[in-house]
mmCIF file of C-alpha atoms in Angstrom:
data_model
loop_
_atom_site.group_PDB
_atom_site.id
_atom_site.type_symbol
_atom_site.label_atom_id
_atom_site.label_comp_id
_atom_site.label_asym_id
_atom_site.label_seq_id
_atom_site.Cartn_x
_atom_site.Cartn_y
_atom_site.Cartn_z
ATOM 1 C CA HIS A 266 103.134 119.452 107.109
ATOM 2 C CA ALA A 267 103.526 115.690 107.008
ATOM 3 C CA SER A 268 104.346 112.966 104.532
ATOM 4 C CA VAL A 269 102.674 109.630 103.960
ATOM 5 C CA MET A 270 104.382 106.760 102.185
ATOM 6 C CA TYR A 271 102.172 104.765 99.823
ATOM 7 C CA ARG A 272 102.372 101.010 99.378
ATOM 8 C CA ASP A 273 104.852 99.557 96.897
ATOM 9 C CA GLY A 274 103.507 100.161 93.397
ATOM 10 C CA ASP A 275 101.064 102.926 94.385
ATOM 11 C CA ILE A 276 101.116 106.142 92.375
ATOM 12 C CA GLY A 277 99.178 108.891 94.110
ATOM 13 C CA GLY A 278 96.975 111.618 92.784
ATOM 14 C CA GLU A 279 96.013 114.991 94.153
ATOM 15 C CA ALA A 280 95.024 114.897 97.825
ATOM 16 C CA VAL A 281 91.876 116.683 98.961
ATOM 17 C CA ILE A 282 90.849 117.951 102.382
ATOM 18 C CA ILE A 283 87.495 116.565 103.540
ATOM 19 C CA PRO A 284 85.768 118.159 106.563
ATOM 20 C CA LYS A 285 84.717 115.637 109.233
ATOM 21 C CA SER A 286 81.376 117.427 109.508
ATOM 22 C CA ASN A 287 79.186 119.695 107.380
ATOM 23 C CA ILE A 288 80.857 122.782 108.830
ATOM 24 C CA VAL A 289 83.922 124.416 107.330
ATOM 25 C CA ALA A 290 87.036 122.868 108.824
ATOM 26 C CA SER A 291 88.861 125.325 111.054
ATOM 27 C CA ASP A 292 92.073 123.330 111.464
ATOM 28 C CA THR A 293 93.555 119.912 110.799
ATOM 29 C CA ASN A 294 91.684 118.467 113.794
ATOM 30 C CA ASP A 295 88.467 118.729 111.784
ATOM 31 C CA VAL A 296 89.508 117.014 108.566
ATOM 32 C CA TYR A 297 90.317 113.855 106.690
ATOM 33 C CA VAL A 298 92.684 113.731 103.723
ATOM 34 C CA GLY A 299 91.566 111.672 100.742
ATOM 35 C CA THR A 300 93.308 110.673 97.539
ATOM 36 C CA PHE A 301 93.106 108.242 94.661
ATOM 37 C CA VAL A 302 96.028 105.925 93.907
ATOM 38 C CA TYR A 303 96.769 103.527 91.079
ATOM 39 C CA ASN A 304 98.712 100.369 91.915
ATOM 40 C CA THR A 305 101.020 99.201 89.152
ATOM 41 C CA HIS A 306 101.279 95.658 90.561
ATOM 42 C CA ASP A 307 97.593 94.725 90.516
ATOM 43 C CA GLU A 308 96.572 97.465 88.030
ATOM 44 C CA GLY A 309 93.838 98.605 90.399
ATOM 45 C CA SER A 310 92.623 101.997 91.559
ATOM 46 C CA TYR A 311 91.971 102.748 95.221
ATOM 47 C CA PHE A 312 90.558 105.561 97.305
ATOM 48 C CA LEU A 313 92.633 106.210 100.422
ATOM 49 C CA LEU A 314 91.393 108.098 103.469
ATOM 50 C CA PHE A 315 93.750 109.446 106.141
ATOM 51 C CA ASP A 316 93.152 111.119 109.501
ATOM 52 C CA GLY A 317 94.092 114.802 109.259
ATOM 53 C CA VAL A 318 95.818 114.788 112.661
ATOM 54 C CA THR A 319 97.632 111.455 112.906
ATOM 55 C CA ASN A 320 98.087 110.855 109.151
ATOM 56 C CA GLU A 321 97.083 107.247 109.816
ATOM 57 C CA GLN A 322 95.323 105.505 106.949
ATOM 58 C CA ILE A 323 91.670 104.953 107.894
ATOM 59 C CA ALA A 324 90.486 103.266 104.717
ATOM 60 C CA ARG A 325 91.754 101.770 101.474
ATOM 61 C CA VAL A 326 88.866 101.057 99.109
ATOM 62 C CA LYS A 327 89.419 99.175 95.845
ATOM 63 C CA LEU A 328 87.402 100.809 93.086
ATOM 64 C CA PRO A 329 85.565 98.827 90.401
ATOM 65 C CA ARG A 330 87.186 100.790 87.558
ATOM 66 C CA ARG A 331 90.514 102.471 86.958
ATOM 67 C CA VAL A 332 90.634 106.134 87.956
ATOM 68 C CA PRO A 333 92.708 108.059 85.396
ATOM 69 C CA PHE A 334 95.715 110.121 86.460
ATOM 70 C CA GLY A 335 94.786 113.755 86.935
ATOM 71 C CA PHE A 336 91.253 112.916 88.129
ATOM 72 C CA HIS A 337 89.939 115.624 90.444
ATOM 73 C CA ALA A 338 87.424 114.958 93.173
ATOM 74 C CA LEU A 339 84.602 117.271 94.178
ATOM 75 C CA TRP A 340 82.973 116.861 97.568
ATOM 76 C CA ILE A 341 79.413 118.145 97.795
ATOM 77 C CA THR A 342 76.542 117.667 100.200
ATOM 78 C CA ASP A 343 73.491 115.529 99.453
ATOM 79 C CA ASP A 344 71.427 118.716 99.152
ATOM 80 C CA GLN A 345 73.868 120.236 96.647
ATOM 81 C CA LEU A 346 73.764 117.070 94.548
ATOM 82 C CA HIS A 347 69.957 117.027 94.446
ATOM 83 C CA ARG A 348 69.768 120.730 93.556
ATOM 84 C CA HIS A 349 72.278 120.122 90.749
ATOM 85 C CA ILE A 350 70.220 117.218 89.370
ATOM 86 C CA GLU A 351 66.972 119.187 89.541
ATOM 87 C CA TYR A 352 68.601 122.166 87.817
ATOM 88 C CA HIS A 353 69.690 120.025 84.863
ATOM 89 C CA LYS A 354 66.320 118.256 84.649
ATOM 90 C CA LYS A 355 64.639 121.640 84.412
ATOM 91 C CA LYS A 356 67.100 122.858 81.761
ATOM 92 C CA ARG A 357 66.454 119.720 79.638
ATOM 93 C CA SER A 358 62.691 120.117 79.869
ATOM 94 C CA GLU A 359 62.943 123.774 78.771
ATOM 95 C CA SER A 360 64.842 122.932 75.568
#
């Protein structure tokens, strides 16, 4: 296990494990760790991405809107997203 210190003013959310490829990650060598933070100084929300081995921050992306505390992320493939959209289109057309 490892710890990462956020920037001054950052309040972190739940971290999620993100596989580096479409296969199931077998160990920490195959993953990124992502999380949302809210910065109390600039009142902005950010998505942070860390390397699963080195714990180094790879990206800090400022988001256009505030992400509420307790927000949970769901990582799905492009195919899963399109199947989900088609499923709900079909359900709407049936009602």
